[in-house]
PDB file of C-alpha atoms and ligand atoms in Angstrom:
ATOM      1  CA  MET U   1      -2.588 -16.625 -18.249  1.00 73.00           C
ATOM      2  CA  GLU U   2      -5.080 -19.195 -16.944  1.00 89.00           C
ATOM      3  CA  ALA U   3      -2.233 -21.710 -16.450  1.00 94.00           C
ATOM      4  CA  LEU U   4      -0.083 -19.094 -14.680  1.00 97.00           C
ATOM      5  CA  ILE U   5      -2.939 -18.216 -12.299  1.00 97.00           C
ATOM      6  CA  GLN U   6      -3.534 -21.913 -11.549  1.00 97.00           C
ATOM      7  CA  GLN U   7       0.147 -22.472 -10.859  1.00 97.00           C
ATOM      8  CA  ALA U   8       0.413 -19.399  -8.611  1.00 98.00           C
ATOM      9  CA  ALA U   9      -2.814 -20.398  -6.804  1.00 98.00           C
ATOM     10  CA  LYS U  10      -1.244 -23.812  -6.173  1.00 97.00           C
ATOM     11  CA  GLU U  11       1.677 -22.099  -4.401  1.00 97.00           C
ATOM     12  CA  ILE U  12      -0.805 -20.140  -2.275  1.00 97.00           C
ATOM     13  CA  ALA U  13      -2.831 -23.257  -1.458  1.00 96.00           C
ATOM     14  CA  ARG U  14       0.307 -25.140  -0.388  1.00 96.00           C
ATOM     15  CA  ALA U  15       1.706 -22.277   1.682  1.00 97.00           C
ATOM     16  CA  ARG U  16       1.548 -22.112   5.463  1.00 95.00           C
ATOM     17  CA  ASN U  17       1.869 -18.352   5.625  1.00 97.00           C
ATOM     18  CA  VAL U  18       1.089 -15.933   2.793  1.00 98.00           C
ATOM     19  CA  VAL U  19       1.907 -12.243   3.220  1.00 98.00           C
ATOM     20  CA  ALA U  20       1.000  -9.472   0.757  1.00 98.00           C
ATOM     21  CA  LEU U  21       2.906  -6.285  -0.008  1.00 98.00           C
ATOM     22  CA  THR U  22       0.668  -3.757  -1.739  1.00 98.00           C
ATOM     23  CA  GLY U  23       1.152  -0.403  -3.415  1.00 98.00           C
ATOM     24  CA  ALA U  24      -0.789   2.332  -5.158  1.00 98.00           C
ATOM     25  CA  GLY U  25      -1.647   0.106  -8.143  1.00 98.00           C
ATOM     26  CA  ILE U  26      -4.068  -1.961  -6.050  1.00 98.00           C
ATOM     27  CA  SER U  27      -6.221   1.117  -5.488  1.00 98.00           C
ATOM     28  CA  VAL U  28      -6.203   2.430  -9.084  1.00 97.00           C
ATOM     29  CA  GLU U  29      -9.437   0.562  -9.846  1.00 98.00           C
ATOM     30  CA  SER U  30     -10.938   2.350  -6.839  1.00 98.00           C
ATOM     31  CA  GLY U  31     -10.310   5.652  -8.642  1.00 97.00           C
ATOM     32  CA  ILE U  32      -7.119   6.660  -6.829  1.00 97.00           C
ATOM     33  CA  PRO U  33      -4.305   7.542  -9.237  1.00 96.00           C
ATOM     34  CA  PRO U  34      -0.849   6.000  -8.668  1.00 97.00           C
ATOM     35  CA  PHE U  35       2.263   8.100  -8.004  1.00 95.00           C
ATOM     36  CA  ARG U  36       4.441   7.036 -10.917  1.00 94.00           C
ATOM     37  CA  GLY U  37       3.821   6.305 -14.576  1.00 86.00           C
ATOM     38  CA  LYS U  38       1.053   7.558 -16.850  1.00 84.00           C
ATOM     39  CA  GLY U  39      -1.502   9.682 -14.998  1.00 88.00           C
ATOM     40  CA  GLY U  40       0.600   9.435 -11.852  1.00 94.00           C
ATOM     41  CA  LEU U  41       0.477  12.151  -9.201  1.00 93.00           C
ATOM     42  CA  TRP U  42       4.235  12.799  -9.351  1.00 93.00           C
ATOM     43  CA  GLU U  43       3.837  13.669 -13.065  1.00 92.00           C
ATOM     44  CA  LYS U  44       1.758  16.683 -12.024  1.00 91.00           C
ATOM     45  CA  ILE U  45       3.512  17.733  -8.848  1.00 91.00           C
ATOM     46  CA  ASP U  46       7.079  17.421  -7.654  1.00 92.00           C
ATOM     47  CA  PRO U  47       7.092  15.218  -4.539  1.00 91.00           C
ATOM     48  CA  MET U  48      10.123  17.018  -3.133  1.00 92.00           C
ATOM     49  CA  GLU U  49       8.176  20.309  -3.308  1.00 92.00           C
ATOM     50  CA  VAL U  50       4.948  19.058  -1.743  1.00 94.00           C
ATOM     51  CA  ALA U  51       5.463  15.669  -0.114  1.00 96.00           C
ATOM     52  CA  HIS U  52       8.726  16.234   1.741  1.00 97.00           C
ATOM     53  CA  ILE U  53       8.567  16.915   5.471  1.00 98.00           C
ATOM     54  CA  ASP U  54      10.775  20.001   5.040  1.00 98.00           C
ATOM     55  CA  ALA U  55       8.314  21.450   2.497  1.00 97.00           C
ATOM     56  CA  PHE U  56       5.449  20.806   4.923  1.00 98.00           C
ATOM     57  CA  LEU U  57       7.206  22.388   7.892  1.00 98.00           C
ATOM     58  CA  GLU U  58       8.240  25.395   5.820  1.00 98.00           C
ATOM     59  CA  ASP U  59       4.767  26.120   4.459  1.00 98.00           C
ATOM     60  CA  PRO U  60       2.057  23.796   5.799  1.00 98.00           C
ATOM     61  CA  ALA U  61      -0.798  25.798   4.241  1.00 98.00           C
ATOM     62  CA  ARG U  62       0.695  25.316   0.766  1.00 97.00           C
ATOM     63  CA  VAL U  63       1.077  21.547   1.201  1.00 97.00           C
ATOM     64  CA  TRP U  64      -2.460  21.278   2.575  1.00 98.00           C
ATOM     65  CA  LEU U  65      -3.697  23.240  -0.462  1.00 96.00           C
ATOM     66  CA  LEU U  66      -1.683  21.484  -3.166  1.00 95.00           C
ATOM     67  CA  LEU U  67      -1.765  17.918  -1.891  1.00 96.00           C
ATOM     68  CA  ILE U  68      -3.496  17.001   1.321  1.00 97.00           C
ATOM     69  CA  GLN U  69      -6.986  18.454   0.873  1.00 96.00           C
ATOM     70  CA  ASP U  70      -7.555  16.995  -2.604  1.00 94.00           C
ATOM     71  CA  MET U  71      -6.167  13.641  -1.567  1.00 96.00           C
ATOM     72  CA  GLY U  72      -8.301  13.704   1.575  1.00 96.00           C
ATOM     73  CA  HIS U  73     -11.488  14.305  -0.463  1.00 95.00           C
ATOM     74  CA  LEU U  74     -10.556  11.602  -2.985  1.00 96.00           C
ATOM     75  CA  LEU U  75      -9.830   8.981  -0.330  1.00 97.00           C
ATOM     76  CA  ALA U  76     -12.961   9.849   1.639  1.00 94.00           C
ATOM     77  CA  SER U  77     -15.180   8.650  -1.215  1.00 95.00           C
ATOM     78  CA  ALA U  78     -13.090   5.704  -2.511  1.00 98.00           C
ATOM     79  CA  GLN U  79     -14.358   2.138  -2.123  1.00 98.00           C
ATOM     80  CA  PRO U  80     -12.375  -1.122  -2.099  1.00 98.00           C
ATOM     81  CA  ASN U  81     -12.219  -3.060  -5.381  1.00 98.00           C
ATOM     82  CA  ASP U  82     -11.904  -6.744  -6.352  1.00 98.00           C
ATOM     83  CA  ALA U  83      -8.188  -6.783  -5.550  1.00 98.00           C
ATOM     84  CA  HIS U  84      -8.797  -5.701  -1.945  1.00 98.00           C
ATOM     85  CA  HIS U  85     -11.665  -8.212  -1.719  1.00 98.00           C
ATOM     86  CA  GLY U  86      -9.440 -10.954  -3.159  1.00 98.00           C
ATOM     87  CA  LEU U  87      -7.006 -10.473  -0.278  1.00 98.00           C
ATOM     88  CA  VAL U  88      -9.898 -10.621   2.206  1.00 98.00           C
ATOM     89  CA  ALA U  89     -10.969 -13.926   0.611  1.00 98.00           C
ATOM     90  CA  LEU U  90      -7.442 -15.328   1.007  1.00 98.00           C
ATOM     91  CA  GLU U  91      -7.450 -14.325   4.676  1.00 98.00           C
ATOM     92  CA  LYS U  92     -10.832 -16.033   5.176  1.00 97.00           C
ATOM     93  CA  GLN U  93      -9.442 -19.179   3.538  1.00 96.00           C
ATOM     94  CA  GLY U  94      -6.807 -19.162   6.294  1.00 96.00           C
ATOM     95  CA  ARG U  95      -3.986 -18.538   3.844  1.00 96.00           C
ATOM     96  CA  LEU U  96      -3.113 -14.859   4.064  1.00 98.00           C
ATOM     97  CA  THR U  97      -1.834 -13.815   7.481  1.00 98.00           C
ATOM     98  CA  SER U  98      -1.033 -10.146   6.927  1.00 98.00           C
ATOM     99  CA  ILE U  99      -0.815  -7.284   4.474  1.00 98.00           C
ATOM    100  CA  ILE U 100       2.014  -4.770   4.426  1.00 98.00           C
ATOM    101  CA  THR U 101       0.670  -1.775   2.551  1.00 98.00           C
ATOM    102  CA  GLN U 102       2.412   1.346   1.343  1.00 98.00           C
ATOM    103  CA  ASN U 103      -1.021   2.879   0.823  1.00 98.00           C
ATOM    104  CA  VAL U 104      -2.525   5.399   3.193  1.00 98.00           C
ATOM    105  CA  ASP U 105      -6.085   5.005   1.877  1.00 98.00           C
ATOM    106  CA  GLY U 106      -7.447   2.508   4.433  1.00 98.00           C
ATOM    107  CA  LEU U 107      -9.097   0.422   1.691  1.00 98.00           C
ATOM    108  CA  HIS U 108      -7.751  -2.924   2.943  1.00 98.00           C
ATOM    109  CA  GLN U 109      -9.405  -2.333   6.316  1.00 98.00           C
ATOM    110  CA  ALA U 110     -12.573  -1.046   4.598  1.00 98.00           C
ATOM    111  CA  ALA U 111     -12.710  -4.294   2.598  1.00 98.00           C
ATOM    112  CA  GLY U 112     -12.424  -6.338   5.800  1.00 98.00           C
ATOM    113  CA  SER U 113      -8.754  -7.338   6.039  1.00 98.00           C
ATOM    114  CA  SER U 114      -7.889  -7.612   9.707  1.00 98.00           C
ATOM    115  CA  ARG U 115      -4.102  -7.578   9.865  1.00 97.00           C
ATOM    116  CA  VAL U 116      -2.810  -4.593   7.931  1.00 98.00           C
ATOM    117  CA  VAL U 117       0.584  -3.014   8.506  1.00 98.00           C
ATOM    118  CA  GLU U 118       0.442   0.606   7.338  1.00 98.00           C
ATOM    119  CA  PHE U 119       4.056   1.017   6.305  1.00 98.00           C
ATOM    120  CA  HIS U 120       3.636   4.637   5.204  1.00 98.00           C
ATOM    121  CA  GLY U 121       1.133   5.580   7.887  1.00 98.00           C
ATOM    122  CA  SER U 122      -2.462   6.599   7.307  1.00 98.00           C
ATOM    123  CA  PHE U 123      -4.503   9.434   5.887  1.00 97.00           C
ATOM    124  CA  ALA U 124      -7.447   8.675   8.170  1.00 97.00           C
ATOM    125  CA  THR U 125      -6.195  10.892  10.971  1.00 98.00           C
ATOM    126  CA  VAL U 126      -4.131  14.030  11.598  1.00 98.00           C
ATOM    127  CA  SER U 127      -1.914  14.866  14.567  1.00 98.00           C
ATOM    128  CA  CYS U 128      -0.977  18.171  16.155  1.00 98.00           C
ATOM    129  CA  LEU U 129       2.685  19.087  15.708  1.00 98.00           C
ATOM    130  CA  LYS U 130       2.636  20.701  19.160  1.00 98.00           C
ATOM    131  CA  CYS U 131       0.527  18.533  21.517  1.00 98.00           C
ATOM    132  CA  HIS U 132       0.335  15.362  19.325  1.00 98.00           C
ATOM    133  CA  THR U 133      -3.434  14.994  19.817  1.00 98.00           C
ATOM    134  CA  LYS U 134      -5.051  13.012  16.984  1.00 98.00           C
ATOM    135  CA  GLN U 135      -8.354  13.647  15.235  1.00 97.00           C
ATOM    136  CA  PRO U 136     -10.073  12.446  12.042  1.00 97.00           C
ATOM    137  CA  ILE U 137      -8.804  14.128   8.866  1.00 97.00           C
ATOM    138  CA  LYS U 138     -12.411  14.765   7.822  1.00 95.00           C
ATOM    139  CA  ASN U 139     -12.487  17.593  10.379  1.00 95.00           C
ATOM    140  CA  CYS U 140      -9.845  19.380   8.294  1.00 95.00           C
ATOM    141  CA  LEU U 141     -11.056  19.108   4.704  1.00 94.00           C
ATOM    142  CA  THR U 142     -12.793  22.485   4.660  1.00 92.00           C
ATOM    143  CA  GLY U 143     -11.970  25.777   6.307  1.00 92.00           C
ATOM    144  CA  GLU U 144      -8.832  27.792   6.912  1.00 95.00           C
ATOM    145  CA  LEU U 145      -5.407  26.432   6.011  1.00 97.00           C
ATOM    146  CA  PRO U 146      -3.410  25.105   7.617  1.00 98.00           C
ATOM    147  CA  PRO U 147      -5.912  23.500   9.975  1.00 98.00           C
ATOM    148  CA  LEU U 148      -5.051  24.074  13.605  1.00 98.00           C
ATOM    149  CA  CYS U 149      -5.519  22.064  16.773  1.00 98.00           C
ATOM    150  CA  ASP U 150      -7.447  23.548  19.723  1.00 97.00           C
ATOM    151  CA  CYS U 151      -4.021  24.224  21.295  1.00 98.00           C
ATOM    152  CA  GLY U 152      -3.042  26.353  18.267  1.00 98.00           C
ATOM    153  CA  GLY U 153      -0.555  23.827  16.815  1.00 98.00           C
ATOM    154  CA  VAL U 154      -0.518  22.949  13.117  1.00 98.00           C
ATOM    155  CA  LEU U 155      -2.201  19.658  12.157  1.00 98.00           C
ATOM    156  CA  ARG U 156      -0.453  17.167   9.888  1.00 98.00           C
ATOM    157  CA  PRO U 157      -1.737  13.953   8.271  1.00 98.00           C
ATOM    158  CA  ASP U 158      -0.467  10.759   9.942  1.00 98.00           C
ATOM    159  CA  CYS U 159       1.203   9.571   6.749  1.00 98.00           C
ATOM    160  CA  VAL U 160       4.940   9.310   6.173  1.00 98.00           C
ATOM    161  CA  PHE U 161       6.343  12.263   4.242  1.00 97.00           C
ATOM    162  CA  PHE U 162       9.522  11.937   2.212  1.00 96.00           C
ATOM    163  CA  GLY U 163      12.447  12.548   4.557  1.00 96.00           C
ATOM    164  CA  GLU U 164      10.699  10.796   7.481  1.00 97.00           C
ATOM    165  CA  MET U 165      11.298   7.431   9.105  1.00 97.00           C
ATOM    166  CA  ILE U 166       8.940   4.484   8.724  1.00 97.00           C
ATOM    167  CA  PRO U 167       6.913   4.216  11.986  1.00 97.00           C
ATOM    168  CA  MET U 168       8.876   1.816  14.227  1.00 97.00           C
ATOM    169  CA  ASN U 169       5.953  -0.486  15.040  1.00 97.00           C
ATOM    170  CA  ALA U 170       5.079  -0.834  11.344  1.00 98.00           C
ATOM    171  CA  PHE U 171       8.699  -1.501  10.436  1.00 98.00           C
ATOM    172  CA  HIS U 172       9.040  -4.270  13.030  1.00 98.00           C
ATOM    173  CA  ALA U 173       5.670  -5.841  12.182  1.00 98.00           C
ATOM    174  CA  ALA U 174       6.607  -5.878   8.493  1.00 98.00           C
ATOM    175  CA  GLN U 175       9.982  -7.442   9.187  1.00 97.00           C
ATOM    176  CA  ALA U 176       8.387 -10.172  11.289  1.00 97.00           C
ATOM    177  CA  ALA U 177       5.842 -10.910   8.555  1.00 98.00           C
ATOM    178  CA  VAL U 178       8.536 -11.046   5.890  1.00 98.00           C
ATOM    179  CA  ALA U 179      10.730 -13.357   7.967  1.00 97.00           C
ATOM    180  CA  THR U 180       7.976 -15.927   8.423  1.00 96.00           C
ATOM    181  CA  CYS U 181       6.144 -16.012   5.082  1.00 98.00           C
ATOM    182  CA  ASP U 182       6.604 -18.776   2.550  1.00 97.00           C
ATOM    183  CA  VAL U 183       4.692 -16.948  -0.204  1.00 98.00           C
ATOM    184  CA  MET U 184       4.701 -13.193  -0.757  1.00 98.00           C
ATOM    185  CA  LEU U 185       2.116 -11.586  -3.033  1.00 98.00           C
ATOM    186  CA  VAL U 186       3.422  -8.270  -4.378  1.00 98.00           C
ATOM    187  CA  VAL U 187       0.475  -6.335  -5.763  1.00 98.00           C
ATOM    188  CA  GLY U 188       0.484  -3.004  -7.598  1.00 98.00           C
ATOM    189  CA  THR U 189       3.777  -1.549  -6.470  1.00 98.00           C
ATOM    190  CA  SER U 190       6.553  -0.130  -8.631  1.00 98.00           C
ATOM    191  CA  ALA U 191       8.955  -1.529  -6.003  1.00 98.00           C
ATOM    192  CA  THR U 192      11.125   1.556  -6.243  1.00 96.00           C
ATOM    193  CA  VAL U 193      10.696   3.183  -2.823  1.00 96.00           C
ATOM    194  CA  GLN U 194      12.866   1.925   0.013  1.00 95.00           C
ATOM    195  CA  PRO U 195      12.694   0.309   2.458  1.00 96.00           C
ATOM    196  CA  ALA U 196       9.372  -1.217   1.264  1.00 97.00           C
ATOM    197  CA  ALA U 197      10.940  -2.384  -1.996  1.00 98.00           C
ATOM    198  CA  GLN U 198      13.409  -4.455   0.007  1.00 98.00           C
ATOM    199  CA  MET U 199      10.650  -6.631   1.528  1.00 98.00           C
ATOM    200  CA  PRO U 200      10.231  -9.003  -1.446  1.00 98.00           C
ATOM    201  CA  VAL U 201      14.020  -9.288  -1.739  1.00 98.00           C
ATOM    202  CA  MET U 202      14.268 -10.262   1.936  1.00 98.00           C
ATOM    203  CA  ALA U 203      11.355 -12.702   1.623  1.00 98.00           C
ATOM    204  CA  LYS U 204      13.008 -14.323  -1.385  1.00 98.00           C
ATOM    205  CA  GLN U 205      16.298 -14.635   0.528  1.00 97.00           C
ATOM    206  CA  ASN U 206      14.342 -16.423   3.275  1.00 97.00           C
ATOM    207  CA  GLY U 207      13.077 -18.938   0.726  1.00 97.00           C
ATOM    208  CA  ALA U 208       9.620 -17.486   0.005  1.00 98.00           C
ATOM    209  CA  VAL U 209       7.966 -17.787  -3.408  1.00 98.00           C
ATOM    210  CA  ILE U 210       7.251 -14.335  -4.859  1.00 98.00           C
ATOM    211  CA  ILE U 211       4.040 -13.829  -6.845  1.00 98.00           C
ATOM    212  CA  GLU U 212       3.860 -10.418  -8.469  1.00 98.00           C
ATOM    213  CA  VAL U 213       0.636  -8.857  -9.775  1.00 98.00           C
ATOM    214  CA  ASN U 214       1.099  -5.670 -11.795  1.00 98.00           C
ATOM    215  CA  LEU U 215       0.064  -3.994 -15.037  1.00 97.00           C
ATOM    216  CA  ASP U 216       3.719  -3.633 -16.015  1.00 96.00           C
ATOM    217  CA  SER U 217       7.123  -5.079 -15.265  1.00 97.00           C
ATOM    218  CA  THR U 218       9.033  -3.726 -12.267  1.00 98.00           C
ATOM    219  CA  PRO U 219      12.638  -4.087 -11.096  1.00 98.00           C
ATOM    220  CA  LEU U 220      11.478  -7.284  -9.328  1.00 98.00           C
ATOM    221  CA  SER U 221       9.848  -8.936 -12.321  1.00 98.00           C
ATOM    222  CA  HIS U 222      12.835 -10.571 -13.953  1.00 95.00           C
ATOM    223  CA  SER U 223      15.000 -11.176 -10.921  1.00 96.00           C
ATOM    224  CA  ILE U 224      13.020 -11.682  -7.731  1.00 98.00           C
ATOM    225  CA  SER U 225       9.515 -12.676  -8.818  1.00 98.00           C
ATOM    226  CA  ASP U 226       8.824 -16.362  -9.400  1.00 98.00           C
ATOM    227  CA  TYR U 227       5.487 -15.514 -11.005  1.00 98.00           C
ATOM    228  CA  MET U 228       4.624 -12.309 -12.844  1.00 98.00           C
ATOM    229  CA  ILE U 229       0.888 -11.998 -13.407  1.00 98.00           C
ATOM    230  CA  LYS U 230       0.464  -9.053 -15.767  1.00 97.00           C
ATOM    231  CA  GLY U 231      -2.830  -7.192 -15.790  1.00 97.00           C
ATOM    232  CA  PRO U 232      -5.205  -5.151 -13.633  1.00 98.00           C
ATOM    233  CA  ALA U 233      -5.006  -6.223  -9.998  1.00 98.00           C
ATOM    234  CA  GLY U 234      -8.789  -6.626  -9.561  1.00 98.00           C
ATOM    235  CA  ASN U 235      -9.149  -9.337 -12.158  1.00 98.00           C
ATOM    236  CA  SER U 236      -5.933 -11.156 -11.211  1.00 98.00           C
ATOM    237  CA  MET U 237      -6.659 -11.183  -7.476  1.00 98.00           C
ATOM    238  CA  ARG U 238     -10.244 -12.338  -7.994  1.00 98.00           C
ATOM    239  CA  GLN U 239      -9.038 -15.233 -10.139  1.00 98.00           C
ATOM    240  CA  LEU U 240      -6.200 -16.129  -7.749  1.00 98.00           C
ATOM    241  CA  ALA U 241      -8.479 -16.173  -4.699  1.00 97.00           C
ATOM    242  CA  THR U 242     -11.123 -18.255  -6.500  1.00 97.00           C
ATOM    243  CA  ALA U 243      -8.564 -20.752  -7.808  1.00 97.00           C
ATOM    244  CA  ALA U 244      -6.870 -21.098  -4.399  1.00 96.00           C
ATOM    245  CA  ASN U 245     -10.271 -21.651  -2.768  1.00 95.00           C
ATOM    246  CA  GLU U 246     -10.939 -24.590  -5.067  1.00 94.00           C
ATOM    247  CA  MET U 247      -7.668 -26.294  -4.137  1.00 92.00           C
ATOM    248  CA  ARG U 248      -6.783 -28.442  -1.173  1.00 79.00           C
ATOM    249  CA  SER U 249      -3.787 -27.532   0.938  1.00 78.00           C
ATOM    250  CA  ASP U 250      -1.531 -29.919  -0.997  1.00 77.00           C
ATOM    251  CA  GLY U 251      -2.301 -27.814  -4.077  1.00 72.00           C
ATOM    252  CA  SER U 252      -4.380 -30.521  -5.837  1.00 79.00           C
TER     253      SER U 252
HETATM  254  P1  OAD V 301       3.701   3.697  -7.715  1.00 67.56           P
HETATM  255  O1  OAD V 301       2.807   4.762  -8.212  1.00 67.56           O
HETATM  256  O2  OAD V 301       5.161   3.955  -7.691  1.00 67.56           O
HETATM  257  O3  OAD V 301       3.490   2.385  -8.586  1.00 67.56           O
HETATM  258  C1  OAD V 301       2.221   1.890  -8.897  1.00 67.56           C
HETATM  259  C2  OAD V 301       2.396   0.528  -9.529  1.00 67.56           C
HETATM  260  O4  OAD V 301       1.106  -0.014  -9.760  1.00 67.56           O
HETATM  261  C3  OAD V 301       3.118   0.536 -10.886  1.00 67.56           C
HETATM  262  O5  OAD V 301       4.078  -0.497 -10.916  1.00 67.56           O
HETATM  263  C4  OAD V 301       1.990   0.279 -11.896  1.00 67.56           C
HETATM  264  O6  OAD V 301       2.437  -0.470 -13.016  1.00 67.56           O
HETATM  265  C5  OAD V 301       1.024  -0.523 -11.077  1.00 67.56           C
HETATM  266  N1  OAD V 301      -0.396  -0.414 -11.464  1.00 67.56           N
HETATM  267  C6  OAD V 301      -1.065   0.686 -11.886  1.00 67.56           C
HETATM  268  N2  OAD V 301      -2.370   0.400 -12.091  1.00 67.56           N
HETATM  269  C7  OAD V 301      -2.514  -0.920 -11.771  1.00 67.56           C
HETATM  270  C8  OAD V 301      -3.629  -1.817 -11.773  1.00 67.56           C
HETATM  271  N3  OAD V 301      -4.856  -1.434 -12.105  1.00 67.56           N
HETATM  272  N4  OAD V 301      -3.402  -3.101 -11.402  1.00 67.56           N
HETATM  273  C9  OAD V 301      -2.153  -3.511 -11.052  1.00 67.56           C
HETATM  274  N5  OAD V 301      -1.081  -2.714 -11.037  1.00 67.56           N
HETATM  275  C10 OAD V 301      -1.260  -1.434 -11.391  1.00 67.56           C
HETATM  276  O7  OAD V 301       3.142   3.277  -6.273  1.00 67.56           O
HETATM  277  P2  OAD V 301       3.910   2.581  -5.052  1.00 67.56           P
HETATM  278  O8  OAD V 301       4.820   1.506  -5.501  1.00 67.56           O
HETATM  279  O9  OAD V 301       2.876   2.245  -4.059  1.00 67.56           O
HETATM  280  O10 OAD V 301       5.236   6.994  -0.694  1.00 67.56           O
HETATM  281  O11 OAD V 301       4.763   3.795  -4.524  1.00 67.56           O
HETATM  282  C11 OAD V 301       5.493   3.654  -3.362  1.00 67.56           C
HETATM  283  C12 OAD V 301       5.494   4.928  -2.579  1.00 67.56           C
HETATM  284  O12 OAD V 301       5.913   6.016  -3.413  1.00 67.56           O
HETATM  285  C13 OAD V 301       4.150   5.385  -2.083  1.00 67.56           C
HETATM  286  O13 OAD V 301       3.752   4.736  -0.888  1.00 67.56           O
HETATM  287  C14 OAD V 301       4.374   6.846  -1.836  1.00 67.56           C
HETATM  288  C15 OAD V 301       5.084   7.183  -3.115  1.00 67.56           C
HETATM  289  O14 OAD V 301       5.890   8.277  -3.119  1.00 67.56           O
HETATM  290  C16 OAD V 301       5.047   7.966   0.180  1.00 67.56           C
HETATM  291  O15 OAD V 301       4.155   8.761   0.052  1.00 67.56           O
HETATM  292  C17 OAD V 301       6.014   7.960   1.329  1.00 67.56           C
END
């Protein structure tokens, strides 16, 4: 493992432009459960019943009750972990230029990362379905459901529900990052939800080296990833950032 980390760190140290794609697994050590696999949220609730835009529009109070309120409370108290901090360290070293995250928890920004593309939106705010005014989600975590705007419209979290498009600005920013990176770090994602899962494939096609960090193998591990660093993201990212910091830009 030590040799694999050193080798992957060498790729990062040599790179001109490192981009990270992150998923729920990076926030597990912050106490936020993933969606898939053991202990995953979708084991307990059916995403098509509670996380699809049609389900929300049909019965917003139910979706607020079964999904949004609990998630809102959980995210409000979560803190970044070593994996988030490792990415901040790589940015400070001048190596990491941006993070494309599928997470809505805001933990990359809380850790101090400055260029974060929120591919699936954010849970920090809600918007009115009628007048589109935004406000912090913390205003909506207690009280009557569904929460309503002053204009009487129903409030929704600013995340992407199943059945919705990726926000255009996020999609374009992610595509630009993917097109220009020479190393992509893929951290804590099952790489099963499109179009995010396509990003490492596109980066690879553009000649980037793919370094995957995950507890388990994914569909990328044996085909797309050049390096598969198996284990908890916190430990792996801390080691990668430390090793890259000790190297010069020619990787020596
Ligand atoms: P998943 O829940 O599908 O996958 C989490 C991944 O993290 C798995 O591959 C785990 O093996 C890995 N993992 C778990 N704990 C880890 C740890 N401590 N260290 C490293 N890896 C760990 O999450 P995503 O791939 O992010 O979409 O899911 C993608 C999208 O599906 C989410 O953004 C969400 C969901 O439905 C929407 O809500 C639109």
